XYZ file of C-alpha atoms in Angstrom:
779
model
C 0.000 0.000 0.000
C 1.370 3.419 -0.878
C 2.524 5.505 2.059
C 2.372 9.299 2.036
C 4.960 11.635 3.502
C 2.867 11.898 6.626
C 3.006 8.165 7.254
C 6.740 8.109 6.707
C 6.890 10.962 9.172
C 4.805 9.101 11.721
C 6.981 6.010 11.443
C 10.182 7.914 12.110
C 9.057 10.606 14.497
C 8.074 8.127 17.170
C 11.732 7.459 17.816
C 12.988 10.981 17.181
C 14.200 13.530 19.694
C 12.109 16.308 21.144
C 13.075 19.956 20.816
C 11.406 22.304 23.292
C 12.223 25.804 24.453
C 13.602 26.600 27.866
C 14.268 29.431 30.316
C 16.934 29.650 32.932
C 16.443 29.058 36.633
C 16.279 32.275 38.579
C 19.732 32.335 40.193
C 20.634 35.971 39.700
C 21.078 36.413 43.437
C 23.482 33.484 43.728
C 27.227 33.418 43.298
C 28.391 30.642 41.025
C 30.321 27.937 42.889
C 33.835 27.077 41.734
C 34.063 25.370 38.348
C 35.080 22.046 39.888
C 31.967 21.993 42.070
C 29.787 22.839 39.070
C 31.241 19.858 37.225
C 30.584 17.574 40.200
C 26.986 18.811 40.387
C 26.512 18.143 36.679
C 28.132 14.715 36.999
C 25.601 13.741 39.680
C 22.728 14.968 37.530
C 24.087 13.198 34.435
C 24.442 9.890 36.276
C 20.919 9.971 37.668
C 19.544 11.206 34.343
C 20.745 8.055 32.561
C 19.442 5.704 35.232
C 15.961 7.197 35.271
C 15.614 7.851 31.558
C 16.547 4.373 30.410
C 15.739 2.105 33.350
C 13.127 3.604 35.662
C 9.881 1.896 34.549
C 7.288 4.523 35.541
C 4.827 5.865 32.992
C 5.662 9.409 34.036
C 9.349 8.878 33.236
C 8.573 7.200 29.901
C 6.390 10.151 28.906
C 8.880 12.876 29.831
C 10.420 15.230 27.270
C 13.955 14.223 28.166
C 15.681 16.778 25.953
C 13.953 19.720 27.601
C 14.460 17.994 30.957
C 18.216 17.786 30.352
C 18.537 21.515 29.700
C 16.247 22.392 32.599
C 18.069 20.026 34.955
C 21.530 21.288 34.040
C 20.524 24.801 34.971
C 18.835 23.726 38.192
C 21.750 21.759 39.616
C 24.844 23.485 38.252
C 25.056 26.137 40.949
C 24.096 23.995 43.956
C 26.279 25.282 46.787
C 26.619 22.051 48.733
C 25.498 18.435 48.966
C 22.226 19.251 50.731
C 21.220 21.773 48.085
C 22.196 19.400 45.291
C 20.095 16.641 46.814
C 17.118 18.996 47.114
C 17.459 20.059 43.481
C 17.733 16.460 42.260
C 14.677 15.412 44.255
C 12.673 18.355 42.918
C 13.633 17.350 39.382
C 13.232 13.580 39.509
C 10.599 12.854 42.152
C 7.620 13.948 39.970
C 8.552 11.450 37.242
C 10.259 8.793 39.371
C 8.758 9.084 42.873
C 10.092 5.668 43.889
C 13.768 6.672 43.673
C 15.554 7.376 46.943
C 18.412 9.845 47.248
C 20.539 9.623 50.362
C 23.933 10.405 51.760
C 26.241 7.570 50.780
C 26.304 5.039 53.593
C 22.943 6.116 55.056
C 20.637 3.910 53.002
C 16.878 4.452 53.392
C 14.238 1.693 53.860
C 12.451 0.445 50.744
C 8.893 1.775 50.128
C 7.383 -1.713 50.178
C 3.789 -0.584 49.602
C 4.642 0.344 46.004
C 7.507 -1.997 45.144
C 6.049 -5.110 46.809
C 2.293 -4.683 47.367
C 0.563 -7.466 49.304
C -2.014 -8.181 46.579
C -0.667 -8.422 43.010
C -3.499 -10.478 41.485
C -4.677 -7.716 39.121
C -1.354 -5.979 38.647
C 1.111 -6.075 35.739
C 4.865 -5.833 36.147
C 6.507 -3.078 34.103
C 10.268 -3.012 33.422
C 12.539 -1.777 30.657
C 14.064 -4.139 28.116
C 16.541 -2.904 25.509
C 17.900 -4.747 22.479
C 20.594 -2.226 21.751
C 19.024 1.210 22.130
C 15.819 1.696 20.166
C 14.403 4.896 21.657
C 16.260 7.204 19.278
C 16.422 5.054 16.152
C 14.298 5.253 13.055
C 12.978 2.120 11.391
C 16.227 1.950 9.405
C 18.081 0.713 12.466
C 17.238 -2.683 13.992
C 17.252 -1.727 17.667
C 14.311 -1.928 20.041
C 13.503 -0.576 23.493
C 10.246 -1.176 25.309
C 8.695 -1.752 28.705
C 7.104 -5.061 29.557
C 3.312 -5.025 29.626
C 3.313 -1.801 27.654
C 2.515 -1.392 23.979
C 5.474 -0.123 22.009
C 6.001 2.588 19.443
C 8.737 0.543 17.794
C 6.834 -2.402 16.359
C 5.471 -3.306 12.931
C 5.207 -0.242 10.684
C 1.766 -1.300 9.437
C 0.109 -0.355 12.733
C 0.197 3.421 12.358
C -2.513 6.046 12.261
C -1.604 9.682 11.682
C -3.361 12.924 10.859
C -1.546 16.026 9.667
C -1.182 18.907 7.254
C 1.527 19.964 4.836
C 2.322 23.666 5.323
C 3.639 26.336 2.982
C 7.225 26.168 4.197
C 8.135 29.557 2.684
C 5.951 31.276 5.289
C 7.852 29.732 8.193
C 11.537 29.612 7.214
C 13.778 30.983 9.963
C 10.852 31.353 12.379
C 9.638 29.539 15.461
C 6.472 27.508 14.941
C 4.301 25.972 17.653
C 1.558 23.375 17.292
C -0.886 23.300 20.200
C -3.656 20.746 20.576
C -5.996 19.397 23.251
C -5.378 15.665 23.693
C -6.892 12.878 25.727
C -5.755 9.229 25.697
C -7.305 5.970 26.833
C -5.615 4.215 29.817
C -2.261 2.807 28.743
C -2.378 4.670 25.403
C 0.023 7.263 24.060
C -0.172 9.831 21.266
C 2.458 11.984 19.552
C 2.494 15.583 18.381
C 4.971 15.952 15.545
C 6.763 18.251 13.167
C 8.606 16.998 10.106
C 11.091 19.276 8.346
C 13.011 18.378 5.198
C 16.166 20.388 4.706
C 18.381 19.667 1.676
C 17.231 16.070 1.516
C 17.574 15.419 5.239
C 14.474 14.722 7.329
C 14.339 16.194 10.808
C 11.657 15.058 13.214
C 10.429 16.608 16.437
C 7.801 14.974 18.616
C 6.158 15.107 22.012
C 4.764 11.967 23.595
C 1.426 12.478 25.370
C -0.383 10.246 27.846
C -3.300 12.047 29.508
C -6.522 10.433 30.807
C -8.364 13.799 30.692
C -8.416 16.622 28.166
C -5.293 18.766 28.509
C -3.411 21.159 26.208
C -0.104 20.043 24.730
C 2.275 21.805 22.398
C 5.411 21.266 20.386
C 7.764 24.021 19.165
C 10.531 24.093 16.559
C 12.662 26.627 14.730
C 12.343 26.066 10.989
C 15.741 26.196 9.211
C 16.075 29.021 6.646
C 16.848 26.387 3.995
C 13.881 24.112 4.806
C 12.087 22.683 1.777
C 9.165 20.943 3.457
C 7.180 21.323 6.663
C 4.320 19.239 8.023
C 2.597 19.010 11.412
C 0.161 16.631 13.033
C -0.445 13.867 15.534
C -0.157 10.086 15.454
C -0.533 6.884 17.404
C 1.286 3.637 16.745
C 0.082 0.392 18.264
C -0.890 2.340 21.335
C -4.665 2.158 21.706
C -6.870 5.259 21.445
C -6.464 9.038 21.518
C -8.814 11.986 21.022
C -7.630 15.286 19.466
C -9.375 18.682 19.504
C -8.944 22.454 19.229
C -5.665 22.537 17.299
C -3.822 25.821 16.875
C -0.761 26.838 14.874
C 1.328 29.760 16.118
C 4.380 31.497 14.658
C 6.832 34.162 15.759
C 9.926 35.660 14.159
C 12.193 35.301 17.176
C 12.273 34.226 20.837
C 11.460 37.749 22.052
C 8.582 38.392 19.649
C 4.907 37.784 20.300
C 3.218 34.648 19.022
C 0.651 35.143 16.263
C -1.862 32.706 14.889
C -1.122 30.992 11.562
C -3.629 29.297 9.288
C -4.440 25.665 10.005
C -7.296 24.119 8.060
C -10.252 22.842 10.104
C -8.247 23.420 13.282
C -11.140 22.585 15.592
C -12.269 19.498 13.619
C -15.746 21.085 13.406
C -16.124 20.608 9.630
C -17.085 17.168 8.415
C -19.419 14.323 9.249
C -19.437 11.991 12.212
C -17.441 8.750 11.742
C -15.662 10.249 8.714
C -12.102 11.584 8.359
C -11.815 15.360 8.976
C -11.700 17.615 5.878
C -8.508 19.628 5.554
C -6.364 17.004 7.234
C -4.451 14.208 5.541
C -5.345 10.987 7.321
C -3.542 7.673 7.116
C -5.207 4.632 8.612
C -5.416 0.947 7.798
C -7.929 -1.878 8.138
C -8.879 -2.212 11.783
C -7.428 1.201 12.630
C -9.626 4.295 12.530
C -9.235 8.059 12.312
C -12.683 9.644 12.427
C -14.746 12.509 13.821
C -16.843 11.864 16.930
C -19.431 14.028 18.645
C -19.065 12.666 22.171
C -16.389 13.755 24.616
C -15.223 16.745 22.562
C -13.031 19.238 24.425
C -14.357 22.290 22.550
C -17.330 22.581 20.239
C -19.160 19.662 18.691
C -16.501 17.413 17.167
C -13.233 15.797 18.212
C -10.988 13.519 16.201
C -10.573 9.954 17.422
C -7.469 7.912 16.490
C -7.705 4.240 17.370
C -5.386 1.263 16.964
C -5.595 -2.240 18.415
C -3.038 -3.252 21.004
C -0.563 -5.973 20.117
C -0.220 -9.108 22.185
C 3.578 -9.119 22.409
C 4.417 -7.514 25.729
C 8.173 -8.116 26.032
C 11.240 -8.328 23.785
C 12.846 -11.328 25.468
C 12.276 -13.525 28.500
C 14.762 -12.068 30.943
C 13.436 -9.194 33.068
C 13.970 -7.761 36.562
C 12.212 -9.385 39.503
C 9.312 -7.696 41.323
C 10.626 -5.207 43.848
C 14.166 -5.352 42.458
C 16.254 -2.192 42.901
C 19.743 -0.985 41.996
C 21.933 1.143 44.249
C 24.323 3.580 42.595
C 26.710 6.327 43.749
C 26.085 9.710 42.118
C 29.025 11.743 43.430
C 29.339 14.576 45.957
C 28.614 12.037 48.687
C 25.164 11.136 47.328
C 23.785 7.780 46.239
C 20.514 6.639 44.707
C 18.360 3.571 45.082
C 16.052 2.979 42.150
C 13.533 0.274 41.269
C 13.952 -1.385 37.873
C 10.492 -2.995 38.016
C 7.170 -1.482 39.083
C 3.655 -2.829 39.294
C 0.912 -1.259 37.213
C -2.827 -1.045 37.777
C -5.353 0.020 35.099
C -2.634 1.139 32.717
C -0.725 3.273 35.246
C 2.376 2.369 37.225
C 1.872 2.649 40.983
C 2.968 5.842 42.742
C 3.556 6.323 46.471
C 1.040 8.360 48.399
C 2.008 12.025 48.473
C 4.239 11.802 45.389
C 4.698 15.259 43.809
C 2.471 15.741 40.749
C 4.090 15.446 37.360
C 1.882 18.110 35.757
C 3.839 21.006 37.235
C 7.103 19.714 35.779
C 5.521 19.114 32.376
C 4.051 22.616 32.353
C 7.491 24.009 33.159
C 9.141 22.050 30.369
C 6.388 22.980 27.924
C 6.927 26.703 28.474
C 10.720 26.757 28.418
C 12.152 29.083 25.793
C 14.670 27.426 23.531
C 18.099 28.702 22.590
C 20.149 26.023 20.907
C 23.441 27.493 22.043
C 25.249 28.413 25.235
C 26.743 26.660 28.234
C 23.627 24.897 29.493
C 22.711 23.643 26.022
C 26.251 22.305 25.569
C 26.306 20.649 28.995
C 22.886 19.059 28.444
C 24.063 17.517 25.182
C 27.079 16.042 26.950
C 24.697 14.532 29.522
C 22.543 12.950 26.802
C 25.408 11.684 24.618
C 27.562 10.294 27.433
C 24.660 8.271 28.842
C 23.811 6.679 25.504
C 27.269 5.151 25.346
C 27.603 4.479 29.075
C 24.627 2.152 29.017
C 24.563 0.786 25.448
C 27.928 0.950 23.632
C 28.962 -2.723 23.157
C 32.767 -2.424 22.955
C 33.938 -1.089 26.314
C 35.392 -4.540 27.040
C 38.031 -4.053 24.326
C 38.405 -0.252 24.317
C 41.001 1.194 26.675
C 39.162 4.243 28.046
C 38.066 5.550 31.444
C 34.567 6.549 30.407
C 33.849 8.099 33.781
C 36.729 10.524 33.233
C 35.377 11.303 29.767
C 32.228 12.675 31.406
C 34.264 14.945 33.649
C 36.481 16.258 30.838
C 33.557 16.746 28.458
C 31.582 18.720 31.040
C 34.636 20.845 31.783
C 35.004 21.641 28.101
C 31.269 22.322 27.673
C 31.392 24.849 30.500
C 34.316 26.567 28.786
C 33.079 26.458 25.198
C 32.160 29.869 23.861
C 30.846 28.971 20.421
C 29.017 26.210 18.593
C 32.214 25.370 16.718
C 34.099 24.896 19.973
C 31.348 22.690 21.350
C 31.253 20.602 18.190
C 34.904 19.814 18.844
C 33.963 18.816 22.398
C 31.373 16.358 21.082
C 33.842 15.029 18.529
C 36.419 14.396 21.230
C 33.826 12.631 23.391
C 32.864 10.299 20.537
C 36.532 9.848 19.582
C 37.209 8.262 22.974
C 34.905 5.387 21.976
C 37.486 4.316 19.379
C 34.572 3.430 17.102
C 35.032 3.761 13.359
C 31.296 4.368 13.007
C 31.512 7.210 15.515
C 30.486 10.508 13.947
C 29.076 13.856 15.000
C 26.917 15.798 12.575
C 26.478 18.390 11.312
C 30.218 18.654 10.830
C 32.311 21.141 8.854
C 34.714 18.289 8.140
C 32.620 17.151 5.196
C 32.145 20.626 3.727
C 35.635 22.039 3.506
C 38.501 20.327 1.730
C 41.641 20.940 -0.200
C 41.442 19.880 -3.849
C 43.987 17.139 -3.370
C 44.457 13.737 -1.777
C 46.943 13.037 0.986
C 48.352 9.615 1.783
C 51.001 8.109 4.022
C 53.937 6.628 2.168
C 57.277 5.727 3.624
C 56.166 7.144 6.956
C 55.561 10.590 5.427
C 52.477 12.566 4.449
C 52.543 12.683 0.665
C 50.406 14.380 -1.982
C 48.944 11.399 -3.818
C 46.599 13.143 -6.246
C 45.152 16.545 -7.102
C 41.731 17.463 -8.439
C 40.208 20.890 -9.039
C 36.506 21.264 -8.167
C 34.181 21.177 -11.155
C 33.831 24.588 -12.781
C 36.837 26.071 -10.965
C 39.800 27.193 -13.010
C 42.789 26.524 -10.808
C 46.428 25.562 -11.046
C 47.096 23.206 -8.162
C 50.610 23.935 -6.941
C 51.317 20.628 -5.126
C 52.239 17.685 -7.320
C 51.850 13.926 -6.755
C 54.858 12.685 -4.825
C 55.455 15.932 -2.922
C 56.154 15.354 0.769
C 54.102 17.723 2.932
C 56.227 19.240 5.700
C 54.195 22.065 7.259
C 50.740 23.642 7.016
C 50.737 27.346 7.923
C 54.065 26.859 9.642
C 52.886 23.934 11.798
C 54.537 20.550 11.197
C 52.019 18.383 9.390
C 52.524 15.589 11.939
C 51.231 17.922 14.651
C 48.165 18.864 12.603
C 47.586 15.183 11.881
C 47.712 14.297 15.589
C 45.267 17.103 16.383
C 42.846 15.793 13.742
C 43.147 12.243 15.071
C 42.113 13.395 18.559
C 38.728 14.329 17.066
C 38.244 11.136 15.046
C 36.840 7.896 16.410
C 38.232 4.534 15.395
C 41.249 2.261 15.339
C 44.723 3.796 14.867
C 44.788 2.804 11.204
C 41.328 4.217 10.532
C 41.965 7.462 12.437
C 44.999 8.150 10.267
C 43.099 7.243 7.104
C 40.221 9.608 7.895
C 42.468 12.371 9.256
C 44.350 12.493 5.966
C 41.078 12.806 4.064
C 39.749 15.595 6.276
C 42.914 17.403 7.348
C 41.785 20.714 5.843
C 39.029 20.990 8.452
C 41.630 20.959 11.222
C 44.079 23.419 9.661
C 43.977 26.988 10.888
C 43.810 29.194 7.819
C 42.206 29.480 4.413
C 44.023 29.643 2.124
C 46.686 27.468 3.703
C 50.392 27.763 3.019
C 52.098 24.422 2.385
C 55.798 23.757 2.724
C 56.696 20.746 0.587
C 59.785 18.760 -0.312
C 60.062 18.019 -4.019
C 63.125 16.335 -5.481
C 65.178 17.374 -2.461
C 64.083 21.021 -2.690
C 61.722 22.930 -0.391
C 58.696 24.349 -2.205
C 56.036 26.689 -0.836
C 52.453 26.574 -2.172
C 49.209 28.325 -1.337
C 46.144 26.048 -1.399
C 42.544 27.203 -1.017
C 39.756 25.067 0.425
C 36.596 24.358 -1.520
C 33.145 23.269 -0.429
C 32.223 19.943 -1.994
C 35.706 19.503 -3.372
C 36.016 16.275 -5.385
C 38.673 14.621 -3.249
C 36.384 11.741 -2.323
C 35.933 11.037 -6.011
C 39.627 11.420 -6.803
C 41.522 8.126 -6.517
C 44.523 7.919 -4.213
C 46.008 5.292 -6.542
C 46.140 4.660 -10.237
C 43.724 1.776 -10.333
C 42.883 0.062 -13.577
C 39.389 0.244 -15.007
C 36.785 -1.309 -12.655
C 36.952 -4.522 -14.690
C 40.216 -5.036 -16.520
C 42.635 -7.644 -17.844
C 46.164 -7.472 -16.447
C 49.125 -9.146 -18.122
C 46.763 -11.164 -20.363
C 45.904 -13.866 -17.808
C 44.735 -11.979 -14.704
C 41.404 -10.254 -14.224
C 41.063 -7.199 -12.015
C 37.658 -6.583 -10.371
C 37.088 -3.465 -8.267
C 34.207 -4.358 -5.943
C 34.090 -0.753 -4.680
C 33.245 0.584 -8.157
C 31.345 -2.245 -9.873
C 27.692 -2.960 -9.136
C 26.707 -6.558 -8.405
C 24.768 -6.649 -11.668
C 27.958 -5.865 -13.581
C 29.985 -8.372 -11.558
C 27.395 -11.063 -12.329
C 27.821 -10.490 -16.055
C 31.546 -11.156 -15.714
C 31.291 -14.359 -13.658
C 31.645 -16.577 -16.719
C 34.955 -14.949 -17.642
C 36.153 -15.023 -14.047
C 35.382 -18.734 -13.720
C 37.813 -19.446 -16.575
C 40.545 -17.109 -15.347
C 43.879 -18.344 -14.028
C 44.089 -15.428 -11.619
C 41.611 -12.886 -10.212
C 42.309 -9.825 -8.077
C 39.382 -8.328 -6.167
C 39.937 -4.764 -4.980
C 38.372 -4.054 -1.573
C 40.266 -0.872 -0.685
C 37.127 1.001 0.258
C 33.410 0.339 0.582
C 31.946 -2.285 -1.783
C 28.866 -1.722 -3.886
C 25.683 -3.232 -2.463
C 25.303 -6.955 -3.109
C 28.963 -7.653 -3.811
C 29.216 -9.897 -0.748
C 27.640 -12.524 -3.030
C 31.026 -12.861 -4.689
C 32.097 -15.297 -1.945
C 29.423 -17.775 -3.068
C 31.393 -18.249 -6.276
C 34.667 -18.911 -4.455
C 33.795 -22.082 -2.523
C 31.771 -25.253 -3.032
C 30.885 -25.267 0.665
C 28.181 -23.267 2.392
C 29.836 -20.304 4.050
C 28.657 -18.421 7.122
C 28.870 -14.692 7.680
C 30.184 -13.144 10.873
C 27.671 -13.050 13.734
C 25.948 -9.782 14.553
C 25.163 -9.761 18.269
C 22.685 -7.272 19.715
C 23.203 -6.894 23.479
C 20.100 -7.137 25.675
C 19.970 -4.801 28.676
C 17.689 -4.711 31.695
C 20.101 -3.069 34.165
C 22.071 0.196 33.953
C 25.831 0.444 33.421
C 25.728 -2.714 31.263
C 25.708 -4.883 34.380
C 24.448 -8.466 34.163
C 23.562 -8.460 30.471
C 20.406 -10.423 29.767
C 22.116 -11.945 26.714
C 22.612 -11.329 23.020
C 20.275 -11.615 20.067
C 22.619 -13.119 17.479
C 22.169 -13.486 13.740
C 24.273 -14.537 10.782
C 23.756 -15.286 7.098
C 24.483 -18.521 5.235
C 26.034 -18.275 1.780
C 25.374 -21.497 -0.177
C 27.661 -22.141 -3.161
C 26.604 -20.885 -6.559
C 27.727 -21.492 -10.102
C 29.886 -20.660 -11.876
C 32.735 -21.278 -9.465
C 35.937 -19.242 -9.745
C 38.700 -21.830 -9.669
C 41.798 -19.775 -10.314
C 44.151 -18.197 -7.813
C 42.521 -15.237 -6.052
C 43.822 -12.183 -4.203
C 41.969 -9.452 -2.286
C 43.382 -5.955 -1.827
C 42.544 -4.212 1.451
C 43.260 -0.975 3.295
C 42.158 1.028 6.324
C 39.403 2.546 4.177
C 37.572 -0.813 4.174
C 35.025 -0.560 6.986
C 31.835 -2.259 8.193
C 30.155 -3.979 5.213
C 33.580 -4.319 3.591
C 34.864 -6.081 6.693
C 31.867 -8.415 6.816
C 32.836 -9.600 3.341
C 36.527 -9.739 4.149
C 35.812 -11.657 7.356
C 34.402 -14.492 5.265
C 37.426 -14.333 2.959
C 39.807 -14.474 5.914
C 38.082 -17.290 7.819
C 37.542 -19.597 4.848
C 40.861 -18.729 3.162
C 39.168 -17.708 -0.085
C 42.187 -15.799 -1.337
C 45.449 -14.192 -0.333
C 44.887 -10.798 1.322
C 47.332 -8.054 0.317
C 47.629 -4.456 1.530
C 46.883 -2.955 4.939
C 44.605 -3.770 7.865
C 40.956 -2.843 7.504
C 39.274 -0.256 9.748
C 38.267 -2.621 12.565
C 34.706 -1.311 12.910
C 31.838 -3.655 12.148
C 28.346 -4.044 13.539
C 25.138 -2.322 12.486
C 25.104 1.446 12.841
C 22.911 3.199 15.379
C 22.018 6.870 15.185
C 21.122 9.024 18.183
C 19.573 12.453 17.881
C 20.845 14.802 20.548
C 19.301 18.156 21.456
C 19.022 20.634 18.623
C 20.491 19.530 15.313
C 23.305 17.350 16.656
C 23.322 13.660 15.763
C 25.840 11.024 16.821
C 26.323 7.766 14.928
C 27.894 4.731 16.581
C 28.137 0.949 16.453
C 25.225 -0.696 18.260
C 25.980 -4.390 17.694
C 28.937 -6.507 18.690
C 30.928 -8.353 16.052
C 33.691 -10.852 16.675
C 35.624 -12.944 14.193
C 34.401 -16.400 13.238
C 36.710 -17.981 15.810
C 35.434 -15.688 18.569
C 38.504 -13.466 18.650
C 38.423 -9.669 18.661
C 37.572 -7.817 15.469
C 36.950 -4.326 16.876
C 40.066 -2.136 16.409
C 41.921 -5.128 14.920
C 40.151 -5.503 11.587
C 41.163 -7.966 8.882
C 44.933 -8.246 8.786
C 46.574 -8.878 5.419
C 48.530 -12.026 4.673
C 51.029 -9.844 2.842
C 51.467 -6.237 3.933
C 52.061 -3.773 1.138
C 51.926 -0.010 0.796
C 52.898 2.665 -1.669
C 56.277 4.362 -1.487
C 57.038 8.014 -2.135
C 58.791 7.038 -5.361
C 55.832 4.889 -6.343
C 53.420 7.756 -5.786
C 55.628 10.071 -7.826
C 55.797 7.529 -10.658
C 52.091 6.698 -10.598
C 52.550 3.096 -9.455
C 50.000 1.009 -7.578
C 52.484 -1.036 -5.583
C 49.798 -2.867 -3.612
C 48.325 -4.199 -6.845
C 51.805 -4.997 -8.129
C 52.529 -7.031 -4.991
C 49.297 -9.003 -5.425
C 50.269 -9.832 -9.011
C 53.670 -10.974 -7.808
C 52.189 -13.200 -5.094
C 49.640 -14.786 -7.426
C 52.258 -15.524 -10.049
C 54.499 -17.188 -7.486
C 51.941 -19.367 -5.682
C 48.450 -17.887 -5.622
C 48.328 -18.183 -1.835
C 50.490 -16.757 0.893
C 52.701 -19.426 2.417
C 52.953 -19.701 6.183
C 56.368 -18.050 6.061
C 54.902 -15.073 4.179
C 51.956 -14.428 6.534
C 52.351 -11.175 8.398
C 55.489 -10.191 6.491
C 55.838 -6.772 4.943
C 56.238 -6.384 1.230
C 59.642 -5.057 0.289
C 58.985 -1.834 -1.544
């Protein structure tokens, strides 16, 4: 069935990140405590934030706008003067949404509130607890991670169970302005609805949503700032496998800036008064499916005669896996500054609501505060809040801390210190990059990033232990004489030794040592200080000075750092060359007949292969081959303690004709990452060919993508991958049988010495002998 933009929006927005406005706590009469105490206050807040957000099972916590909460909380706790004040601030923040947590001075543990955690009669109660397969709260349907609470319907299930209602707006009227959607909403017990915005900006979809669970009519709103370059804007509400919701009295507001007055903007049939009972509302685009309804009703309207009713059936699956916390189970954790917390990881629920202690502070006041916060996506508190959100994602869900040498607790301290000192968005972006870099994860990225938008029109490579100009390429449409020449050794950039600039770049890049160097060389311009930059080069023993200007969208990623043959070529009359990074699988298939008759075949994997080219291995063995195992960790406790297990999967590759019977070599490099390494892992384990070149990136496992506050997004590896024999792949990668690299002379002469070494090896034996494994090619 065809899906409209609104449905696509509804499917993605349910796992997006909220973006609300905020105002600062009134602390004008207070003197800021010393910076070290501010950091300790923020550390305590950050620690408790992660525990409650991801593991406290209450409905109030699950329905909190955690992005606005992070900014609000940072401001509330940062200037706490002492432990007692910090504890009071933390209780005021967290008790409305998690009234069963206990904060106490470390060593003075409080008694458990047994009436809520272990009631005497549980006959009609359901047990609610978080289960995570990876982290699925932030991911779109592109990423196979799931998070849900037991005995609660989930917003992350089958994409067919969606009902949404919305309107496409004239985006030109709203570019650069703040827009607010307000709507009265009521939900059935245990049901949840979502207010959403969807903005498309230069091909990228941005989603903002607010989750609503309200048994009585109450106003809810969602606010965004529309980018000046936005090309599409839509607003609306949705439910997804979450029961029933009623919508009424919608209103669209706009203002030019945070200090301007709101004014009403046109929204068709905003009160749902036009139309007929039991029919979809005119003026709104409605998406529903058999068994799911979106229709006007005349009973229980908040204002006027009509309300809109969205209804979906609940699904029967109430947990992701069998393991879950026990009734009454709690975790005890130190927070810092002499405070600790005791928190339940399972709560009983009655009539669709988790139990709350008598006298618990109401959650409505906190929600009203968050809903009215004015938003400024810049400044110290915004930066600190993003550190809180990002650090916790990895603290609880990154699967490679067992092989990564990092003190992640210290990373929180250093990142908060930097965030408090950052004075611009560019400085803070570096702070986020350095945080992600400490993961040593080749998938680790921070966007938006200037790294991808500013480059020199040339390619740098390491050869003979030096940074060498490997290729030059002027941007399309730019008349330019590029001063550097292939083979030039780069000595300094703007007077700074290039090795120093390279080390600085590597500190902001996540991954293995080989991958950090590979990516730093590609993006070095973004870490140099000036534009244009002045290069000092050594050419034929002479020092040469050149001025090089950066270009946006420079073609260096298209320029080849080697002189590869055509994607499919014949070498020395009896050897076929196949570049799996440039040939589609359809084109490879057409050549299989020729390859099956070849004496020698060289497959080039120095980069990322075209989709489907993993099927090549099926033509290299008469046995059924098995891919590497992708293992999704299952979490029910914070800090990755006592993992529930792993959801593991792999793919079988049965043999296919025609079979390639000649001698085979694979070329590799540090630019081969993820999918490339999945293919090369099969080659390595089953000895399908001699591997020549350099180690691959050492980063495999399906990507996850987490939206932070504002426009920041971090990408990271969410699944664990080990080699077929169970040994470590992360950071190690696929090691070549024969190491080979280009030399400075080879670069200057236009030689592909890695390819030449593969030809030499194939002509001598076709396979690396045991004495050759791990040796370095003599260049």
